[in-house]
Short mmCIF file of N, CA and C and ligand atoms in Angstrom, two decimals:
data_model
loop_
_atom_site.label_atom_id
_atom_site.label_comp_id
_atom_site.label_asym_id
_atom_site.label_seq_id
_atom_site.Cartn_x
_atom_site.Cartn_y
_atom_site.Cartn_z
N UNK A 24 7.04 6.49 3.69
CA UNK A 24 6.67 5.24 4.37
C UNK A 24 5.24 4.83 3.99
N UNK A 25 5.02 3.56 3.66
CA UNK A 25 3.65 3.14 3.30
C UNK A 25 2.67 3.36 4.47
N UNK A 26 1.44 3.66 4.09
CA UNK A 26 0.40 3.96 5.09
C UNK A 26 -0.74 2.96 4.98
N UNK A 27 -1.22 2.52 6.13
CA UNK A 27 -2.38 1.62 6.15
C UNK A 27 -3.55 2.36 6.80
N UNK A 28 -4.65 2.41 6.06
CA UNK A 28 -5.88 3.02 6.57
C UNK A 28 -6.73 1.94 7.25
N UNK A 29 -7.08 2.19 8.50
CA UNK A 29 -7.97 1.26 9.21
C UNK A 29 -9.27 2.01 9.44
N UNK A 30 -10.29 1.60 8.73
CA UNK A 30 -11.56 2.33 8.79
C UNK A 30 -12.64 1.39 9.31
N UNK A 31 -13.40 1.88 10.30
CA UNK A 31 -14.33 0.96 10.99
C UNK A 31 -15.55 1.70 11.51
N UNK A 32 -16.58 0.91 11.77
CA UNK A 32 -17.76 1.42 12.49
C UNK A 32 -17.82 0.70 13.82
N UNK A 33 -18.29 1.38 14.85
CA UNK A 33 -18.40 0.74 16.15
C UNK A 33 -19.30 1.57 17.04
N UNK A 34 -20.29 0.91 17.67
CA UNK A 34 -21.19 1.66 18.57
C UNK A 34 -20.80 1.44 20.01
N UNK A 35 -20.56 0.17 20.37
CA UNK A 35 -20.26 -0.13 21.77
C UNK A 35 -18.80 -0.49 21.97
N UNK A 36 -17.98 -0.10 20.99
CA UNK A 36 -16.50 -0.12 21.08
C UNK A 36 -15.83 -1.48 20.92
N UNK A 37 -16.59 -2.55 20.70
CA UNK A 37 -15.93 -3.85 20.51
C UNK A 37 -15.10 -3.85 19.23
N UNK A 38 -15.69 -3.38 18.15
CA UNK A 38 -14.95 -3.33 16.88
C UNK A 38 -13.81 -2.32 16.97
N UNK A 39 -14.04 -1.26 17.73
CA UNK A 39 -12.97 -0.26 17.91
C UNK A 39 -11.76 -0.87 18.62
N UNK A 40 -12.05 -1.72 19.62
CA UNK A 40 -10.94 -2.41 20.32
C UNK A 40 -10.16 -3.28 19.33
N UNK A 41 -10.91 -3.93 18.43
CA UNK A 41 -10.25 -4.75 17.40
C UNK A 41 -9.39 -3.86 16.50
N UNK A 42 -9.94 -2.72 16.12
CA UNK A 42 -9.21 -1.79 15.23
C UNK A 42 -7.89 -1.37 15.87
N UNK A 43 -7.92 -1.15 17.18
CA UNK A 43 -6.69 -0.74 17.88
C UNK A 43 -5.64 -1.85 17.85
N UNK A 44 -6.09 -3.09 18.00
CA UNK A 44 -5.15 -4.22 17.96
C UNK A 44 -4.60 -4.41 16.54
N UNK A 45 -5.44 -4.21 15.53
CA UNK A 45 -4.99 -4.28 14.14
C UNK A 45 -3.91 -3.22 13.92
N UNK A 46 -4.19 -2.02 14.42
CA UNK A 46 -3.24 -0.90 14.27
C UNK A 46 -1.88 -1.24 14.91
N UNK A 47 -1.97 -1.85 16.08
CA UNK A 47 -0.74 -2.27 16.78
C UNK A 47 0.10 -3.19 15.88
N UNK A 48 -0.57 -4.12 15.22
CA UNK A 48 0.12 -5.05 14.33
C UNK A 48 0.80 -4.34 13.17
N UNK A 49 0.08 -3.40 12.55
CA UNK A 49 0.65 -2.65 11.42
C UNK A 49 1.87 -1.88 11.89
N UNK A 50 1.72 -1.20 13.02
CA UNK A 50 2.82 -0.36 13.53
C UNK A 50 4.03 -1.21 13.91
N UNK A 51 3.78 -2.41 14.42
CA UNK A 51 4.91 -3.27 14.83
C UNK A 51 5.78 -3.66 13.64
N UNK A 52 5.22 -3.52 12.42
CA UNK A 52 5.99 -3.80 11.20
C UNK A 52 6.60 -2.53 10.62
N UNK A 53 6.46 -1.43 11.35
CA UNK A 53 7.12 -0.18 10.97
C UNK A 53 6.36 0.68 9.96
N UNK A 54 5.09 0.36 9.70
CA UNK A 54 4.31 1.16 8.75
C UNK A 54 3.48 2.20 9.49
N UNK A 55 3.11 3.24 8.75
CA UNK A 55 2.29 4.32 9.30
C UNK A 55 0.80 3.89 9.26
N UNK A 56 0.02 4.34 10.21
CA UNK A 56 -1.41 4.01 10.20
C UNK A 56 -2.26 5.27 10.27
N UNK A 57 -3.44 5.16 9.69
CA UNK A 57 -4.48 6.17 9.91
C UNK A 57 -5.70 5.36 10.33
N UNK A 58 -6.15 5.56 11.56
CA UNK A 58 -7.30 4.80 12.07
C UNK A 58 -8.47 5.77 12.22
N UNK A 59 -9.56 5.47 11.52
CA UNK A 59 -10.69 6.39 11.50
C UNK A 59 -12.03 5.68 11.60
N UNK A 60 -12.98 6.27 12.32
CA UNK A 60 -14.36 5.81 12.26
C UNK A 60 -14.84 6.10 10.83
N UNK A 61 -15.70 5.22 10.32
CA UNK A 61 -16.08 5.33 8.91
C UNK A 61 -16.78 6.66 8.59
N UNK A 62 -17.46 7.24 9.56
CA UNK A 62 -18.15 8.51 9.27
C UNK A 62 -17.16 9.66 9.06
N UNK A 63 -15.89 9.46 9.43
CA UNK A 63 -14.87 10.50 9.23
C UNK A 63 -13.95 10.18 8.04
N UNK A 64 -14.08 8.98 7.52
CA UNK A 64 -13.17 8.57 6.43
C UNK A 64 -13.61 9.20 5.11
N UNK A 65 -12.62 9.48 4.27
CA UNK A 65 -12.90 10.13 2.99
C UNK A 65 -12.37 9.28 1.83
N UNK A 66 -12.80 9.62 0.65
CA UNK A 66 -12.31 8.93 -0.54
C UNK A 66 -10.82 9.20 -0.73
N UNK A 67 -10.38 10.39 -0.32
CA UNK A 67 -8.96 10.75 -0.39
C UNK A 67 -8.15 9.80 0.50
N UNK A 68 -8.70 9.45 1.65
CA UNK A 68 -8.01 8.49 2.54
C UNK A 68 -7.79 7.18 1.79
N UNK A 69 -8.82 6.73 1.08
CA UNK A 69 -8.70 5.46 0.33
C UNK A 69 -7.63 5.57 -0.75
N UNK A 70 -7.67 6.67 -1.47
CA UNK A 70 -6.73 6.85 -2.59
C UNK A 70 -5.29 6.93 -2.10
N UNK A 71 -5.08 7.54 -0.95
CA UNK A 71 -3.70 7.77 -0.48
C UNK A 71 -3.10 6.58 0.26
N UNK A 72 -3.94 5.64 0.70
CA UNK A 72 -3.43 4.52 1.50
C UNK A 72 -2.81 3.44 0.61
N UNK A 73 -1.81 2.76 1.17
CA UNK A 73 -1.23 1.59 0.50
C UNK A 73 -1.97 0.33 0.93
N UNK A 74 -2.55 0.38 2.12
CA UNK A 74 -3.35 -0.73 2.63
C UNK A 74 -4.67 -0.22 3.18
N UNK A 75 -5.73 -1.02 3.00
CA UNK A 75 -7.06 -0.61 3.47
C UNK A 75 -7.65 -1.76 4.29
N UNK A 76 -7.86 -1.52 5.58
CA UNK A 76 -8.43 -2.57 6.43
C UNK A 76 -9.78 -2.08 6.95
N UNK A 77 -10.82 -2.86 6.66
CA UNK A 77 -12.19 -2.47 7.01
C UNK A 77 -12.69 -3.26 8.22
N UNK A 78 -13.36 -2.60 9.14
CA UNK A 78 -13.94 -3.28 10.31
C UNK A 78 -15.37 -2.84 10.56
N UNK A 79 -16.21 -3.80 10.89
CA UNK A 79 -17.61 -3.48 11.18
C UNK A 79 -18.18 -4.47 12.18
N UNK A 80 -19.12 -4.03 13.02
CA UNK A 80 -19.87 -5.01 13.80
C UNK A 80 -20.74 -5.83 12.85
N UNK A 81 -21.10 -7.01 13.26
CA UNK A 81 -22.03 -7.83 12.48
C UNK A 81 -23.45 -7.36 12.79
N UNK A 82 -24.14 -6.88 11.78
CA UNK A 82 -25.53 -6.47 11.92
C UNK A 82 -26.35 -7.35 10.95
N UNK A 83 -27.17 -8.21 11.50
CA UNK A 83 -27.99 -9.10 10.67
C UNK A 83 -27.14 -9.84 9.64
N UNK A 84 -25.99 -10.34 10.12
CA UNK A 84 -25.12 -11.13 9.26
C UNK A 84 -24.42 -10.34 8.18
N UNK A 85 -24.39 -9.03 8.35
CA UNK A 85 -23.76 -8.19 7.33
C UNK A 85 -23.04 -7.01 7.99
N UNK A 86 -22.39 -6.20 7.16
CA UNK A 86 -21.73 -5.01 7.71
C UNK A 86 -22.77 -3.95 8.09
N UNK A 87 -22.36 -3.04 8.95
CA UNK A 87 -23.24 -1.93 9.34
C UNK A 87 -23.54 -1.04 8.13
N UNK A 88 -24.71 -0.43 8.15
CA UNK A 88 -25.13 0.43 7.03
C UNK A 88 -24.12 1.54 6.77
N UNK A 89 -23.49 2.04 7.82
CA UNK A 89 -22.51 3.13 7.68
C UNK A 89 -21.34 2.68 6.79
N UNK A 90 -20.87 1.43 7.01
CA UNK A 90 -19.76 0.92 6.20
C UNK A 90 -20.22 0.68 4.76
N UNK A 91 -21.43 0.14 4.61
CA UNK A 91 -21.95 -0.11 3.26
C UNK A 91 -22.09 1.20 2.49
N UNK A 92 -22.55 2.24 3.18
CA UNK A 92 -22.72 3.54 2.52
C UNK A 92 -21.36 4.07 2.05
N UNK A 93 -20.34 3.88 2.89
CA UNK A 93 -18.99 4.34 2.51
C UNK A 93 -18.50 3.56 1.29
N UNK A 94 -18.75 2.25 1.29
CA UNK A 94 -18.31 1.43 0.16
C UNK A 94 -19.08 1.82 -1.11
N UNK A 95 -20.36 2.11 -0.96
CA UNK A 95 -21.13 2.54 -2.14
C UNK A 95 -20.58 3.86 -2.68
N UNK A 96 -20.20 4.74 -1.76
CA UNK A 96 -19.61 6.02 -2.16
C UNK A 96 -18.26 5.81 -2.87
N UNK A 97 -17.57 4.72 -2.47
CA UNK A 97 -16.23 4.47 -3.04
C UNK A 97 -16.30 4.14 -4.54
N UNK A 98 -17.51 3.97 -5.06
CA UNK A 98 -17.72 3.78 -6.50
C UNK A 98 -17.12 4.95 -7.28
N UNK A 99 -17.06 6.11 -6.62
CA UNK A 99 -16.49 7.31 -7.27
C UNK A 99 -14.99 7.16 -7.56
N UNK A 100 -14.34 6.22 -6.84
CA UNK A 100 -12.90 6.01 -7.11
C UNK A 100 -12.67 4.60 -7.67
N UNK A 101 -13.72 4.05 -8.27
CA UNK A 101 -13.64 2.69 -8.81
C UNK A 101 -12.50 2.59 -9.82
N UNK A 102 -11.65 1.55 -9.65
CA UNK A 102 -10.52 1.35 -10.56
C UNK A 102 -9.23 1.97 -10.07
N UNK A 103 -9.36 2.84 -9.05
CA UNK A 103 -8.16 3.56 -8.57
C UNK A 103 -7.53 2.93 -7.33
N UNK A 104 -8.14 1.86 -6.83
CA UNK A 104 -7.60 1.22 -5.62
C UNK A 104 -6.90 -0.10 -5.96
N UNK A 105 -6.89 -0.42 -7.25
CA UNK A 105 -6.35 -1.69 -7.71
C UNK A 105 -4.89 -1.88 -7.27
N UNK A 106 -4.60 -3.08 -6.75
CA UNK A 106 -3.22 -3.41 -6.37
C UNK A 106 -2.85 -3.02 -4.95
N UNK A 107 -3.74 -2.32 -4.25
CA UNK A 107 -3.49 -2.04 -2.83
C UNK A 107 -3.73 -3.33 -2.07
N UNK A 108 -3.30 -3.37 -0.80
CA UNK A 108 -3.49 -4.57 0.02
C UNK A 108 -4.63 -4.30 1.00
N UNK A 109 -5.49 -5.30 1.23
CA UNK A 109 -6.63 -5.07 2.13
C UNK A 109 -6.92 -6.24 3.04
N UNK A 110 -7.83 -6.01 3.98
CA UNK A 110 -8.28 -7.05 4.91
C UNK A 110 -9.53 -6.54 5.61
N UNK A 111 -10.18 -7.46 6.34
CA UNK A 111 -11.41 -7.05 7.05
C UNK A 111 -11.52 -7.77 8.39
N UNK A 112 -12.26 -7.16 9.31
CA UNK A 112 -12.50 -7.78 10.62
C UNK A 112 -13.89 -7.39 11.12
N UNK A 113 -14.43 -8.25 12.01
CA UNK A 113 -15.78 -7.97 12.52
C UNK A 113 -15.99 -8.51 13.92
N UNK A 114 -16.81 -7.82 14.67
CA UNK A 114 -17.23 -8.26 16.00
C UNK A 114 -18.71 -8.61 15.94
N UNK A 115 -19.09 -9.71 16.58
CA UNK A 115 -20.51 -10.13 16.54
C UNK A 115 -21.01 -10.35 17.97
N UNK A 116 -22.29 -10.71 18.06
CA UNK A 116 -22.90 -10.91 19.38
C UNK A 116 -22.74 -12.33 19.88
N UNK A 117 -22.66 -13.29 18.98
CA UNK A 117 -22.59 -14.68 19.42
C UNK A 117 -22.05 -15.60 18.34
N UNK A 118 -21.59 -16.74 18.78
CA UNK A 118 -21.06 -17.75 17.86
C UNK A 118 -22.15 -18.13 16.85
N UNK A 119 -21.78 -18.16 15.57
CA UNK A 119 -22.78 -18.49 14.54
C UNK A 119 -23.67 -17.30 14.20
N UNK A 120 -23.31 -16.13 14.67
CA UNK A 120 -24.15 -14.95 14.45
C UNK A 120 -23.94 -14.26 13.11
N UNK A 121 -23.10 -14.86 12.26
CA UNK A 121 -22.92 -14.29 10.92
C UNK A 121 -21.66 -13.45 10.77
N UNK A 122 -20.72 -13.65 11.68
CA UNK A 122 -19.51 -12.82 11.63
C UNK A 122 -18.68 -13.09 10.38
N UNK A 123 -18.64 -14.34 9.95
CA UNK A 123 -17.82 -14.64 8.76
C UNK A 123 -18.46 -14.09 7.50
N UNK A 124 -19.79 -14.13 7.43
CA UNK A 124 -20.45 -13.57 6.23
C UNK A 124 -20.23 -12.05 6.20
N UNK A 125 -20.13 -11.46 7.38
CA UNK A 125 -19.85 -10.01 7.45
C UNK A 125 -18.46 -9.70 6.94
N UNK A 126 -17.47 -10.47 7.42
CA UNK A 126 -16.09 -10.27 6.96
C UNK A 126 -16.04 -10.47 5.45
N UNK A 127 -16.68 -11.54 4.97
CA UNK A 127 -16.63 -11.83 3.53
C UNK A 127 -17.33 -10.74 2.70
N UNK A 128 -18.37 -10.13 3.25
CA UNK A 128 -19.04 -9.05 2.51
C UNK A 128 -18.07 -7.89 2.29
N UNK A 129 -17.28 -7.58 3.31
CA UNK A 129 -16.29 -6.49 3.15
C UNK A 129 -15.16 -6.93 2.24
N UNK A 130 -14.73 -8.19 2.38
CA UNK A 130 -13.67 -8.71 1.51
C UNK A 130 -14.13 -8.66 0.04
N UNK A 131 -15.39 -9.01 -0.20
CA UNK A 131 -15.92 -8.96 -1.58
C UNK A 131 -15.79 -7.55 -2.16
N UNK A 132 -16.17 -6.57 -1.36
CA UNK A 132 -16.08 -5.18 -1.85
C UNK A 132 -14.63 -4.81 -2.17
N UNK A 133 -13.71 -5.27 -1.30
CA UNK A 133 -12.29 -4.98 -1.56
C UNK A 133 -11.84 -5.65 -2.85
N UNK A 134 -12.25 -6.89 -3.05
CA UNK A 134 -11.87 -7.61 -4.27
C UNK A 134 -12.43 -6.92 -5.51
N UNK A 135 -13.65 -6.43 -5.41
CA UNK A 135 -14.26 -5.74 -6.55
C UNK A 135 -13.44 -4.50 -6.91
N UNK A 136 -12.85 -3.89 -5.89
CA UNK A 136 -11.97 -2.73 -6.13
C UNK A 136 -10.60 -3.14 -6.67
N UNK A 137 -10.34 -4.46 -6.72
CA UNK A 137 -9.03 -4.90 -7.21
C UNK A 137 -7.98 -4.92 -6.11
N UNK A 138 -8.44 -4.87 -4.86
CA UNK A 138 -7.52 -4.90 -3.72
C UNK A 138 -7.09 -6.35 -3.47
N UNK A 139 -5.83 -6.52 -3.06
CA UNK A 139 -5.28 -7.86 -2.79
C UNK A 139 -5.57 -8.24 -1.35
N UNK A 140 -6.27 -9.37 -1.15
CA UNK A 140 -6.61 -9.84 0.20
C UNK A 140 -5.97 -11.20 0.44
N UNK A 141 -5.15 -11.26 1.47
CA UNK A 141 -4.46 -12.51 1.79
C UNK A 141 -5.27 -13.32 2.81
N UNK A 142 -5.46 -14.60 2.54
CA UNK A 142 -6.13 -15.46 3.51
C UNK A 142 -5.17 -15.90 4.60
N UNK A 143 -5.68 -16.68 5.55
CA UNK A 143 -4.82 -17.19 6.62
C UNK A 143 -5.06 -18.69 6.78
N UNK A 144 -4.06 -19.50 6.47
CA UNK A 144 -4.27 -20.95 6.54
C UNK A 144 -4.38 -21.50 7.96
N UNK A 145 -3.99 -20.71 8.97
CA UNK A 145 -3.95 -21.24 10.33
C UNK A 145 -4.96 -20.60 11.28
N UNK A 146 -5.10 -19.31 11.24
CA UNK A 146 -5.99 -18.64 12.21
C UNK A 146 -7.37 -18.40 11.64
N UNK A 147 -7.88 -17.16 11.77
CA UNK A 147 -9.18 -16.79 11.17
C UNK A 147 -8.96 -16.68 9.68
N UNK A 148 -9.53 -17.61 8.92
CA UNK A 148 -9.19 -17.73 7.50
C UNK A 148 -9.50 -16.50 6.66
N UNK A 149 -10.64 -15.85 6.95
CA UNK A 149 -11.10 -14.76 6.07
C UNK A 149 -10.73 -13.37 6.57
N UNK A 150 -10.45 -13.28 7.86
CA UNK A 150 -10.18 -11.99 8.49
C UNK A 150 -10.40 -12.18 9.98
N UNK A 151 -10.06 -11.17 10.78
CA UNK A 151 -10.17 -11.35 12.24
C UNK A 151 -11.62 -11.24 12.71
N UNK A 152 -11.97 -12.07 13.69
CA UNK A 152 -13.34 -12.06 14.23
C UNK A 152 -13.29 -12.07 15.76
N UNK A 153 -14.38 -11.58 16.35
CA UNK A 153 -14.48 -11.60 17.80
C UNK A 153 -15.94 -11.72 18.20
N UNK A 154 -16.20 -12.45 19.26
CA UNK A 154 -17.55 -12.47 19.84
C UNK A 154 -17.53 -11.44 20.96
N UNK A 155 -18.26 -10.34 20.74
CA UNK A 155 -18.27 -9.25 21.71
C UNK A 155 -16.92 -8.58 21.81
N UNK A 156 -16.59 -8.14 23.02
CA UNK A 156 -15.30 -7.46 23.25
C UNK A 156 -14.17 -8.45 22.98
N UNK A 157 -13.17 -8.05 22.20
CA UNK A 157 -12.12 -9.03 21.88
C UNK A 157 -11.34 -9.50 23.11
N UNK A 158 -11.24 -10.83 23.26
CA UNK A 158 -10.42 -11.40 24.33
C UNK A 158 -8.97 -11.47 23.84
N UNK A 159 -8.10 -12.06 24.64
CA UNK A 159 -6.67 -12.09 24.30
C UNK A 159 -6.44 -12.77 22.95
N UNK A 160 -7.19 -13.86 22.71
CA UNK A 160 -6.98 -14.61 21.47
C UNK A 160 -7.46 -13.80 20.25
N UNK A 161 -8.59 -13.14 20.38
CA UNK A 161 -9.10 -12.31 19.27
C UNK A 161 -8.16 -11.13 19.02
N UNK A 162 -7.66 -10.54 20.08
CA UNK A 162 -6.71 -9.44 19.95
C UNK A 162 -5.46 -9.88 19.18
N UNK A 163 -5.02 -11.10 19.50
CA UNK A 163 -3.83 -11.64 18.83
C UNK A 163 -4.09 -11.80 17.33
N UNK A 164 -5.30 -12.28 17.00
CA UNK A 164 -5.66 -12.44 15.58
C UNK A 164 -5.71 -11.09 14.87
N UNK A 165 -6.22 -10.08 15.58
CA UNK A 165 -6.30 -8.73 15.00
C UNK A 165 -4.90 -8.19 14.75
N UNK A 166 -4.04 -8.37 15.73
CA UNK A 166 -2.65 -7.88 15.60
C UNK A 166 -1.99 -8.60 14.42
N UNK A 167 -2.23 -9.90 14.34
CA UNK A 167 -1.64 -10.69 13.24
C UNK A 167 -2.15 -10.19 11.88
N UNK A 168 -3.44 -9.83 11.84
CA UNK A 168 -4.02 -9.32 10.58
C UNK A 168 -3.27 -8.05 10.14
N UNK A 169 -3.04 -7.16 11.10
CA UNK A 169 -2.31 -5.93 10.79
C UNK A 169 -0.89 -6.23 10.34
N UNK A 170 -0.26 -7.17 11.00
CA UNK A 170 1.13 -7.54 10.63
C UNK A 170 1.18 -8.11 9.22
N UNK A 171 0.22 -8.98 8.90
CA UNK A 171 0.21 -9.63 7.59
C UNK A 171 0.01 -8.60 6.46
N UNK A 172 -0.89 -7.68 6.67
CA UNK A 172 -1.12 -6.64 5.66
C UNK A 172 0.15 -5.82 5.46
N UNK A 173 0.77 -5.43 6.57
CA UNK A 173 2.00 -4.63 6.49
C UNK A 173 3.12 -5.40 5.79
N UNK A 174 3.26 -6.67 6.14
CA UNK A 174 4.34 -7.46 5.54
C UNK A 174 4.13 -7.65 4.04
N UNK A 175 2.88 -7.84 3.63
CA UNK A 175 2.60 -8.01 2.20
C UNK A 175 2.89 -6.71 1.44
N UNK A 176 2.54 -5.58 2.04
CA UNK A 176 2.84 -4.29 1.39
C UNK A 176 4.35 -4.16 1.21
N UNK A 177 5.10 -4.52 2.24
CA UNK A 177 6.56 -4.40 2.15
C UNK A 177 7.12 -5.34 1.09
N UNK A 178 6.54 -6.55 1.02
CA UNK A 178 7.02 -7.52 0.03
C UNK A 178 6.74 -7.01 -1.39
N UNK A 179 5.55 -6.46 -1.59
CA UNK A 179 5.21 -5.93 -2.92
C UNK A 179 6.09 -4.75 -3.29
N UNK A 180 6.43 -3.94 -2.29
CA UNK A 180 7.31 -2.79 -2.55
C UNK A 180 8.68 -3.26 -3.03
N UNK A 181 9.16 -4.36 -2.42
CA UNK A 181 10.50 -4.85 -2.77
C UNK A 181 10.58 -5.32 -4.21
N UNK A 182 9.49 -5.92 -4.72
CA UNK A 182 9.53 -6.47 -6.08
C UNK A 182 9.13 -5.46 -7.16
N UNK A 183 8.61 -4.31 -6.74
CA UNK A 183 8.15 -3.36 -7.77
C UNK A 183 9.26 -2.42 -8.21
C1 FMN B 206 -28.71 -3.65 14.72
C2 FMN B 206 -27.88 -4.77 15.28
C3 FMN B 206 -27.86 -5.98 14.62
C4 FMN B 206 -27.06 -7.02 15.09
N1 FMN B 206 -27.05 -8.20 14.41
C5 FMN B 206 -26.27 -9.21 14.85
C6 FMN B 206 -26.21 -10.44 14.14
O1 FMN B 206 -26.84 -10.65 13.10
N2 FMN B 206 -25.41 -11.43 14.63
C7 FMN B 206 -24.66 -11.27 15.77
O2 FMN B 206 -23.95 -12.19 16.17
N3 FMN B 206 -24.69 -10.09 16.46
C8 FMN B 206 -25.47 -9.07 16.03
N4 FMN B 206 -25.48 -7.88 16.71
C9 FMN B 206 -24.56 -7.70 17.85
C10 FMN B 206 -23.28 -6.93 17.47
O3 FMN B 206 -22.67 -7.47 16.32
C11 FMN B 206 -22.26 -7.02 18.62
O4 FMN B 206 -22.82 -6.50 19.80
C12 FMN B 206 -20.96 -6.29 18.29
O5 FMN B 206 -19.96 -6.69 19.19
C13 FMN B 206 -21.14 -4.77 18.39
O6 FMN B 206 -19.94 -4.16 17.98
P1 FMN B 206 -19.53 -2.70 18.47
O7 FMN B 206 -19.29 -2.75 19.97
O8 FMN B 206 -18.27 -2.38 17.73
O9 FMN B 206 -20.63 -1.76 18.12
C14 FMN B 206 -26.29 -6.84 16.27
C15 FMN B 206 -26.33 -5.60 16.94
C16 FMN B 206 -27.11 -4.59 16.45
C17 FMN B 206 -27.13 -3.26 17.18
#
């Protein structure tokens, strides 16, 4: 069964709540998940996953240093993640606080790895976002993000 790795940083649990909703979405599509704080995630986790979803709080309009350090370390597996499916999500302190630039920073890293990232024409275009603790609407977007990643993995499996 395909596996989706959800790797995130979170200090006050807002991003963690988002990660749980993302996981719910992946599972609802029948795929296996591994949800890990970034300090516990390994390069082997990246290599073994069919999908990679990254989550970070917005820190100064960017991802947390812990996530950036993990991505810098992922240089050791550069070229080996190509063709996997990915996505990103972020929690911020306030509207206009740089949450989209944070999501895009993680999406950029995924793209550099050759990971396939699907946009969303209707909801959060770049990835799921939340101001503080995710409310019902943000949770729904997170769940949808997980579902979309899982569905794309299944679609790619069917054609390969
Ligand atoms: C070091 C630091 C920098 C932050 N920078 C921003 C920022 O640039 N914009 C913003 O909207 N919120 C900022 N915040 C607020 C966090 O993004 C927000 O509280 C988030 O929900 C925390 O996620 P967590 O509960 O998963 O740790 C910052 C918080 C910290 C601790």
